[in-house]
């Protein structure tokens, strides 16, 4: 929500058609004994090594903190950056007496931490009032370089039918207020309370995109362009498409997998555009239904196949997406790693499934918190 952006050139410096990718991750700060969210961001920021502070920011609530990786062409550089930043931030949190969790929202019941003292956030609370029901919504935002804004808008159109699959794959917030919510991504349900959160509409042009932003601001729905919380959007500062549908991933492996899939989705969209293949104009309400189903079932249930509106196993839809992305994954040198990471995801389950498995074994949310903290650090 801060608008921190991973600046990335659209393509490789050598002029090839490989695309850069960068990742933002938001984390929750909790009491190490109870798992309750704590307003400790200032204490943690003081403990962050000086050389990394440019990649760490406060988020909306004082129980949240955010990192941003430098853009890269190779997954190993993204893995290195995220691993280093997560490890440093986990250490900083422990020195501050708290624990860092890569989790969509807090599982334990407790007081709602205050919003960070920032003029823009103050204006948001004044305008929209009590839209913060929990300890903090923590997402993952992936930026992929595009050559220009007009191409970016076309890419957004092509991505729309596939984002529910990504939504399901990243579900990592089944618990809230001490109970199982029945959803795999409760963060998604809470996040929807903001009026500008929605699937990206079908866009006729970049001018149409900009006109909608002006109209939404004029209507009072948003304070500024930074509040355009569509599931995918153009960066306001850099030549990137930003996909922002997912819960923050529990582990670096999960985050690297999602980054690779998102880059391949953008690359595949650009190939379709170059070949003159039009984007599918998915019905808005069916798209809303697909995202609701993804938030509810996650990867372990069913999803809506937007080619025919029928329900399919979510894993089947993910496999179909990966098959479609295969040429782009091969071109970027990511296919072998993605195949390996998908195997791990299939064995261990989504983040939501892992949390529920721990709770089923022990019946203790503190054990869930402990396991998420372990995955966060890696």
CSV table of C-alpha atoms in Angstrom, one decimal:
chain,number,residue,atom,x,y,z
A,1,UNK,CA,0.0,0.0,0.0
A,2,UNK,CA,3.0,2.3,0.4
A,3,UNK,CA,3.6,2.4,-3.3
A,4,UNK,CA,7.1,1.2,-3.0
A,5,UNK,CA,8.1,0.0,-6.5
A,6,UNK,CA,10.9,-2.1,-7.7
A,7,UNK,CA,12.3,-0.1,-10.6
A,8,UNK,CA,13.1,-2.3,-13.6
A,9,UNK,CA,14.0,-1.7,-17.2
A,10,UNK,CA,11.6,-3.4,-19.6
A,11,UNK,CA,14.1,-5.8,-21.1
A,12,UNK,CA,17.7,-7.1,-20.9
A,13,UNK,CA,20.5,-4.6,-21.3
A,14,UNK,CA,21.8,-6.6,-24.3
A,15,UNK,CA,18.6,-5.9,-26.3
A,16,UNK,CA,17.2,-9.4,-26.0
A,17,UNK,CA,13.5,-10.0,-25.4
A,18,UNK,CA,14.0,-11.3,-21.9
A,19,UNK,CA,12.0,-9.5,-19.3
A,20,UNK,CA,13.2,-8.2,-15.9
A,21,UNK,CA,11.3,-9.1,-12.7
A,22,UNK,CA,11.3,-7.7,-9.2
A,23,UNK,CA,9.4,-8.6,-6.1
A,24,UNK,CA,7.8,-6.7,-3.1
A,25,UNK,CA,6.9,-8.6,0.0
A,26,UNK,CA,4.9,-7.5,3.1
A,27,UNK,CA,5.3,-9.2,6.5
A,28,UNK,CA,3.6,-9.2,9.8
A,29,UNK,CA,5.4,-8.5,13.1
A,30,UNK,CA,4.1,-10.6,16.1
A,31,UNK,CA,4.7,-11.4,19.7
A,32,UNK,CA,7.0,-14.4,19.7
A,33,UNK,CA,5.1,-16.1,22.5
A,34,UNK,CA,1.4,-15.4,21.6
A,35,UNK,CA,1.5,-14.7,17.8
A,36,UNK,CA,-0.5,-11.6,18.3
A,37,UNK,CA,0.4,-8.7,16.0
A,38,UNK,CA,2.4,-5.9,17.6
A,39,UNK,CA,3.0,-2.3,16.6
A,40,UNK,CA,6.8,-2.8,16.4
A,41,UNK,CA,7.8,-1.5,13.0
A,42,UNK,CA,9.8,1.4,14.3
A,43,UNK,CA,11.8,-0.8,16.7
A,44,UNK,CA,12.5,-3.2,13.8
A,45,UNK,CA,13.5,-0.5,11.4
A,46,UNK,CA,16.1,0.7,14.0
A,47,UNK,CA,17.7,-2.8,13.9
A,48,UNK,CA,17.8,-3.1,10.1
A,49,UNK,CA,21.5,-2.9,8.8
A,50,UNK,CA,22.1,0.5,7.3
A,51,UNK,CA,23.1,-0.9,3.9
A,52,UNK,CA,19.7,-2.6,3.5
A,53,UNK,CA,17.4,0.2,4.7
A,54,UNK,CA,16.8,1.4,1.1
A,55,UNK,CA,15.1,-1.9,0.4
A,56,UNK,CA,13.0,-1.9,3.6
A,57,UNK,CA,9.9,0.3,4.3
A,58,UNK,CA,7.1,0.7,6.7
A,59,UNK,CA,3.7,-0.4,5.4
A,60,UNK,CA,0.2,0.8,6.3
A,61,UNK,CA,-0.1,-0.5,9.8
A,62,UNK,CA,2.6,-0.4,12.5
A,63,UNK,CA,2.6,-4.3,12.7
A,64,UNK,CA,3.8,-4.5,9.0
A,65,UNK,CA,7.0,-4.1,7.2
A,66,UNK,CA,7.9,-4.4,3.5
A,67,UNK,CA,10.9,-5.4,1.4
A,68,UNK,CA,11.6,-4.8,-2.3
A,69,UNK,CA,14.1,-6.8,-4.4
A,70,UNK,CA,16.3,-5.2,-7.1
A,71,UNK,CA,15.1,-6.2,-10.6
A,72,UNK,CA,16.8,-9.1,-12.2
A,73,UNK,CA,16.8,-11.3,-15.3
A,74,UNK,CA,17.8,-14.5,-13.5
A,75,UNK,CA,15.8,-16.3,-10.8
A,76,UNK,CA,18.9,-16.9,-8.8
A,77,UNK,CA,19.4,-13.2,-8.3
A,78,UNK,CA,15.8,-12.8,-7.1
A,79,UNK,CA,16.3,-15.8,-4.8
A,80,UNK,CA,19.5,-14.3,-3.4
A,81,UNK,CA,17.9,-10.9,-2.8
A,82,UNK,CA,14.8,-12.2,-1.1
A,83,UNK,CA,16.7,-14.7,1.0
A,84,UNK,CA,19.2,-12.0,2.2
A,85,UNK,CA,16.5,-9.5,2.9
A,86,UNK,CA,14.2,-12.0,4.7
A,87,UNK,CA,17.1,-13.2,6.8
A,88,UNK,CA,18.2,-9.7,7.7
A,89,UNK,CA,14.7,-8.6,8.6
A,90,UNK,CA,14.0,-11.7,10.7
A,91,UNK,CA,17.2,-11.0,12.6
A,92,UNK,CA,16.3,-7.4,13.0
A,93,UNK,CA,12.8,-8.4,14.3
A,94,UNK,CA,14.4,-10.8,16.8
A,95,UNK,CA,16.7,-8.1,18.1
A,96,UNK,CA,13.6,-5.9,18.6
A,97,UNK,CA,11.9,-8.7,20.6
A,98,UNK,CA,9.4,-9.7,17.9
A,99,UNK,CA,9.0,-12.3,15.1
A,100,UNK,CA,8.7,-11.8,11.4
A,101,UNK,CA,5.9,-13.8,9.6
A,102,UNK,CA,5.3,-14.2,5.8
A,103,UNK,CA,1.6,-14.6,6.2
A,104,UNK,CA,-1.4,-13.0,4.6
A,105,UNK,CA,-3.0,-11.8,7.8
A,106,UNK,CA,-2.5,-12.5,11.5
A,107,UNK,CA,-4.0,-15.8,12.8
A,108,UNK,CA,-4.2,-14.8,16.5
A,109,UNK,CA,-6.8,-12.6,18.1
A,110,UNK,CA,-5.7,-9.3,19.6
A,111,UNK,CA,-5.9,-5.5,19.4
A,112,UNK,CA,-5.7,-3.9,15.9
A,113,UNK,CA,-2.4,-2.1,15.7
A,114,UNK,CA,-2.5,1.6,14.7
A,115,UNK,CA,-1.8,2.9,11.3
A,116,UNK,CA,1.6,4.3,10.5
A,117,UNK,CA,1.8,8.1,11.2
A,118,UNK,CA,1.9,9.4,7.7
A,119,UNK,CA,-0.2,12.3,6.2
A,120,UNK,CA,-1.4,10.2,3.3
A,121,UNK,CA,-2.5,7.4,5.6
A,122,UNK,CA,-4.2,9.9,7.8
A,123,UNK,CA,-6.2,11.2,4.8
A,124,UNK,CA,-7.1,7.6,3.9
A,125,UNK,CA,-8.5,6.9,7.4
A,126,UNK,CA,-10.4,10.2,7.4
A,127,UNK,CA,-12.0,9.5,4.0
A,128,UNK,CA,-12.6,5.7,4.3
A,129,UNK,CA,-12.9,5.2,8.1
A,130,UNK,CA,-12.9,1.7,9.6
A,131,UNK,CA,-11.7,-0.4,6.7
A,132,UNK,CA,-8.9,-2.0,8.7
A,133,UNK,CA,-10.5,-4.9,10.5
A,134,UNK,CA,-7.4,-6.9,11.4
A,135,UNK,CA,-3.7,-6.8,12.2
A,136,UNK,CA,-2.5,-6.1,8.6
A,137,UNK,CA,-3.0,-7.4,5.1
A,138,UNK,CA,0.3,-8.7,3.6
A,139,UNK,CA,0.6,-9.3,-0.1
A,140,UNK,CA,3.2,-10.0,-2.7
A,141,UNK,CA,3.6,-7.7,-5.7
A,142,UNK,CA,5.5,-8.8,-8.8
A,143,UNK,CA,6.8,-6.2,-11.3
A,144,UNK,CA,7.7,-7.2,-14.8
A,145,UNK,CA,9.2,-4.8,-17.3
A,146,UNK,CA,7.2,-3.8,-20.4
A,147,UNK,CA,8.4,-1.6,-23.3
A,148,UNK,CA,5.7,1.1,-23.1
A,149,UNK,CA,2.4,1.9,-21.4
A,150,UNK,CA,0.3,1.0,-24.4
A,151,UNK,CA,1.8,-2.5,-24.5
A,152,UNK,CA,1.3,-2.7,-20.7
A,153,UNK,CA,-2.4,-2.0,-21.0
A,154,UNK,CA,-2.7,-4.8,-23.6
A,155,UNK,CA,-0.8,-7.1,-21.3
A,156,UNK,CA,-3.2,-6.4,-18.5
A,157,UNK,CA,-6.1,-7.4,-20.7
A,158,UNK,CA,-4.4,-10.7,-21.6
A,159,UNK,CA,-3.6,-11.5,-17.9
A,160,UNK,CA,-7.2,-11.2,-16.6
A,161,UNK,CA,-8.4,-14.8,-17.2
A,162,UNK,CA,-5.3,-16.3,-15.6
A,163,UNK,CA,-5.0,-14.3,-12.4
A,164,UNK,CA,-7.5,-16.4,-10.4
A,165,UNK,CA,-5.2,-19.3,-10.8
A,166,UNK,CA,-2.3,-17.3,-9.3
A,167,UNK,CA,-4.7,-16.1,-6.6
A,168,UNK,CA,-5.4,-19.8,-5.6
A,169,UNK,CA,-1.7,-20.7,-5.7
A,170,UNK,CA,-0.7,-18.0,-3.3
A,171,UNK,CA,-3.4,-18.5,-0.7
A,172,UNK,CA,-1.6,-18.2,2.7
A,173,UNK,CA,-4.1,-16.8,5.3
A,174,UNK,CA,-6.7,-19.4,6.5
A,175,UNK,CA,-6.8,-18.2,10.2
A,176,UNK,CA,-8.0,-15.0,11.7
A,177,UNK,CA,-9.0,-14.0,15.3
A,178,UNK,CA,-8.0,-17.4,16.5
A,179,UNK,CA,-10.2,-19.4,14.2
A,180,UNK,CA,-10.2,-21.1,10.8
A,181,UNK,CA,-12.1,-18.7,8.6
A,182,UNK,CA,-13.1,-21.3,6.0
A,183,UNK,CA,-11.1,-19.4,3.4
A,184,UNK,CA,-7.7,-20.2,2.1
A,185,UNK,CA,-7.0,-16.5,1.7
A,186,UNK,CA,-8.8,-14.5,4.3
A,187,UNK,CA,-6.6,-11.5,3.4
A,188,UNK,CA,-8.4,-11.3,0.1
A,189,UNK,CA,-11.7,-11.0,1.9
A,190,UNK,CA,-10.5,-8.3,4.2
A,191,UNK,CA,-8.7,-6.5,1.4
A,192,UNK,CA,-11.9,-6.3,-0.7
A,193,UNK,CA,-13.3,-3.8,1.8
A,194,UNK,CA,-11.3,-1.1,0.1
A,195,UNK,CA,-13.5,0.3,-2.6
A,196,UNK,CA,-10.8,0.4,-5.3
A,197,UNK,CA,-9.9,-3.3,-4.9
A,198,UNK,CA,-11.2,-5.2,-8.0
A,199,UNK,CA,-10.2,-7.3,-11.0
A,200,UNK,CA,-8.6,-5.1,-13.6
A,201,UNK,CA,-11.3,-4.1,-16.1
A,202,UNK,CA,-10.9,-4.7,-19.8
A,203,UNK,CA,-9.1,-1.6,-21.2
A,204,UNK,CA,-9.4,-0.2,-24.6
A,205,UNK,CA,-6.2,1.8,-24.5
A,206,UNK,CA,-3.7,3.6,-22.2
A,207,UNK,CA,-5.9,6.7,-22.6
A,208,UNK,CA,-8.8,4.7,-21.3
A,209,UNK,CA,-6.7,3.5,-18.4
A,210,UNK,CA,-5.7,7.1,-17.5
A,211,UNK,CA,-9.3,8.4,-17.9
A,212,UNK,CA,-10.6,5.8,-15.5
A,213,UNK,CA,-8.0,6.8,-12.9
A,214,UNK,CA,-9.0,10.4,-13.2
A,215,UNK,CA,-12.7,9.5,-12.9
A,216,UNK,CA,-12.1,7.3,-9.9
A,217,UNK,CA,-10.2,10.0,-8.1
A,218,UNK,CA,-12.9,12.6,-9.0
A,219,UNK,CA,-15.6,10.3,-7.6
A,220,UNK,CA,-13.8,10.1,-4.2
A,221,UNK,CA,-13.2,6.3,-4.6
A,222,UNK,CA,-9.4,6.9,-4.5
A,223,UNK,CA,-7.3,9.7,-3.1
A,224,UNK,CA,-4.6,9.3,-5.8
A,225,UNK,CA,-3.3,6.9,-8.4
A,226,UNK,CA,-1.4,5.0,-5.6
A,227,UNK,CA,-4.8,3.7,-4.4
A,228,UNK,CA,-5.6,1.9,-7.7
A,229,UNK,CA,-5.7,-1.5,-6.1
A,230,UNK,CA,-6.7,-3.5,-9.2
A,231,UNK,CA,-5.3,-7.0,-9.2
A,232,UNK,CA,-2.9,-5.9,-12.0
A,233,UNK,CA,-2.0,-2.4,-12.9
A,234,UNK,CA,0.7,-0.3,-14.5
A,235,UNK,CA,3.4,1.2,-12.2
A,236,UNK,CA,2.9,5.0,-11.8
A,237,UNK,CA,6.7,5.5,-11.8
A,238,UNK,CA,8.4,2.8,-13.8
A,239,UNK,CA,7.9,0.9,-17.1
A,240,UNK,CA,6.4,-2.2,-15.4
A,241,UNK,CA,3.2,-4.2,-15.1
A,242,UNK,CA,2.5,-4.9,-11.4
A,243,UNK,CA,0.6,-8.1,-10.4
A,244,UNK,CA,-0.7,-7.7,-6.9
A,245,UNK,CA,-3.2,-10.5,-6.3
A,246,UNK,CA,-1.4,-12.8,-4.0
A,247,UNK,CA,-0.9,-13.3,-0.3
A,248,UNK,CA,2.8,-12.9,0.6
A,249,UNK,CA,4.4,-16.4,0.1
A,250,UNK,CA,5.5,-18.3,3.1
A,251,UNK,CA,8.9,-19.2,1.7
A,252,UNK,CA,11.5,-17.9,-0.7
A,253,UNK,CA,10.9,-21.0,-2.9
A,254,UNK,CA,7.2,-20.1,-3.2
A,255,UNK,CA,8.1,-16.5,-4.0
A,256,UNK,CA,10.6,-17.4,-6.7
A,257,UNK,CA,8.0,-19.7,-8.2
A,258,UNK,CA,5.4,-17.0,-8.4
A,259,UNK,CA,7.9,-14.5,-9.8
A,260,UNK,CA,8.8,-16.9,-12.6
A,261,UNK,CA,5.2,-17.7,-13.4
A,262,UNK,CA,4.2,-14.0,-13.5
A,263,UNK,CA,7.2,-13.1,-15.7
A,264,UNK,CA,6.2,-15.9,-18.1
A,265,UNK,CA,2.6,-14.8,-18.1
A,266,UNK,CA,3.6,-11.3,-19.1
A,267,UNK,CA,6.0,-12.7,-21.8
A,268,UNK,CA,3.3,-15.0,-23.1
A,269,UNK,CA,0.9,-12.1,-23.3
A,270,UNK,CA,3.4,-10.0,-25.2
A,271,UNK,CA,4.0,-12.8,-27.7
A,272,UNK,CA,0.2,-13.1,-28.2
A,273,UNK,CA,0.0,-9.3,-28.8
A,274,UNK,CA,2.9,-9.5,-31.3
A,275,UNK,CA,1.2,-12.3,-33.2
A,276,UNK,CA,-2.1,-10.4,-33.3
A,277,UNK,CA,-4.0,-12.8,-30.9
A,278,UNK,CA,-6.7,-10.8,-29.1
A,279,UNK,CA,-7.2,-11.0,-25.3
A,280,UNK,CA,-10.2,-13.0,-24.1
A,281,UNK,CA,-13.0,-10.6,-22.9
A,282,UNK,CA,-13.9,-12.5,-19.8
A,283,UNK,CA,-17.2,-11.5,-18.2
A,284,UNK,CA,-16.6,-9.3,-15.2
A,285,UNK,CA,-19.0,-11.2,-12.9
A,286,UNK,CA,-17.6,-14.6,-13.8
A,287,UNK,CA,-14.1,-13.2,-13.1
A,288,UNK,CA,-15.3,-12.0,-9.7
A,289,UNK,CA,-16.7,-15.5,-9.1
A,290,UNK,CA,-13.4,-17.1,-10.1
A,291,UNK,CA,-11.4,-14.9,-7.7
A,292,UNK,CA,-13.9,-15.6,-4.9
A,293,UNK,CA,-13.5,-19.3,-5.5
A,294,UNK,CA,-9.7,-18.9,-5.5
A,295,UNK,CA,-9.8,-17.1,-2.1
A,296,UNK,CA,-12.1,-19.7,-0.7
A,297,UNK,CA,-10.7,-22.9,-1.9
A,298,UNK,CA,-7.1,-22.0,-2.6
A,299,UNK,CA,-5.0,-24.6,-4.5
A,300,UNK,CA,-6.5,-27.6,-2.7
A,301,UNK,CA,-10.0,-27.2,-3.9
A,302,UNK,CA,-11.7,-26.2,-7.1
A,303,UNK,CA,-11.4,-23.2,-9.4
A,304,UNK,CA,-13.5,-21.6,-12.2
A,305,UNK,CA,-12.2,-22.4,-15.6
A,306,UNK,CA,-12.8,-19.1,-17.4
A,307,UNK,CA,-12.8,-20.7,-20.8
A,308,UNK,CA,-16.2,-22.3,-20.1
A,309,UNK,CA,-17.3,-21.2,-16.6
A,310,UNK,CA,-17.1,-24.8,-15.2
A,311,UNK,CA,-15.4,-25.9,-12.0
A,312,UNK,CA,-12.1,-27.8,-12.3
A,313,UNK,CA,-9.6,-28.9,-9.7
A,314,UNK,CA,-7.4,-25.9,-9.0
A,315,UNK,CA,-4.3,-27.9,-9.6
A,316,UNK,CA,-5.6,-28.9,-13.0
A,317,UNK,CA,-6.0,-25.2,-13.9
A,318,UNK,CA,-2.5,-24.4,-12.6
A,319,UNK,CA,-1.0,-27.3,-14.7
A,320,UNK,CA,-2.9,-25.8,-17.8
A,321,UNK,CA,-1.4,-22.4,-17.1
A,322,UNK,CA,2.2,-23.8,-16.8
A,323,UNK,CA,1.7,-25.7,-20.1
A,324,UNK,CA,0.7,-22.5,-21.7
A,325,UNK,CA,3.7,-20.7,-20.3
A,326,UNK,CA,6.2,-23.3,-21.2
A,327,UNK,CA,7.8,-21.5,-24.2
A,328,UNK,CA,8.3,-18.3,-22.2
A,329,UNK,CA,9.7,-20.3,-19.3
A,330,UNK,CA,12.1,-22.0,-21.6
A,331,UNK,CA,13.2,-18.8,-23.2
A,332,UNK,CA,14.0,-17.2,-19.8
A,333,UNK,CA,15.8,-20.4,-18.6
A,334,UNK,CA,13.3,-20.9,-15.9
A,335,UNK,CA,11.6,-24.2,-16.9
A,336,UNK,CA,13.7,-26.6,-14.9
A,337,UNK,CA,13.5,-24.6,-11.7
A,338,UNK,CA,9.8,-24.0,-12.1
A,339,UNK,CA,9.2,-27.7,-12.6
A,340,UNK,CA,11.2,-28.5,-9.5
A,341,UNK,CA,9.4,-25.8,-7.4
A,342,UNK,CA,6.0,-27.0,-8.6
A,343,UNK,CA,6.9,-30.5,-7.5
A,344,UNK,CA,7.7,-29.1,-4.0
A,345,UNK,CA,4.4,-27.1,-4.0
A,346,UNK,CA,2.5,-30.2,-4.9
A,347,UNK,CA,4.1,-32.3,-2.1
A,348,UNK,CA,3.8,-29.7,0.6
A,349,UNK,CA,0.6,-27.9,-0.4
A,350,UNK,CA,-0.2,-24.2,-0.5
A,351,UNK,CA,0.7,-21.9,2.4
A,352,UNK,CA,-2.9,-22.2,3.7
A,353,UNK,CA,-2.7,-26.0,3.5
A,354,UNK,CA,0.6,-26.0,5.4
A,355,UNK,CA,-0.9,-23.9,8.2
A,356,UNK,CA,-3.9,-26.1,8.5
A,357,UNK,CA,-1.8,-29.2,8.6
A,358,UNK,CA,0.2,-27.9,11.6
A,359,UNK,CA,-3.0,-26.9,13.4
A,360,UNK,CA,-4.5,-30.3,12.7
A,361,UNK,CA,-1.5,-32.0,14.3
A,362,UNK,CA,-1.2,-29.9,17.4
A,363,UNK,CA,-4.3,-27.8,17.8
A,364,UNK,CA,-2.2,-24.7,18.7
A,365,UNK,CA,-2.0,-21.5,16.6
A,366,UNK,CA,1.3,-20.8,18.3
A,367,UNK,CA,2.7,-23.8,16.5
A,368,UNK,CA,1.3,-22.4,13.3
A,369,UNK,CA,3.1,-19.1,14.0
A,370,UNK,CA,6.4,-21.0,14.8
A,371,UNK,CA,6.2,-23.0,11.5
A,372,UNK,CA,5.4,-19.9,9.4
A,373,UNK,CA,8.4,-18.0,11.1
A,374,UNK,CA,10.6,-21.0,10.1
A,375,UNK,CA,9.5,-20.9,6.5
A,376,UNK,CA,9.8,-17.1,6.4
A,377,UNK,CA,13.5,-17.2,7.3
A,378,UNK,CA,14.1,-20.2,5.1
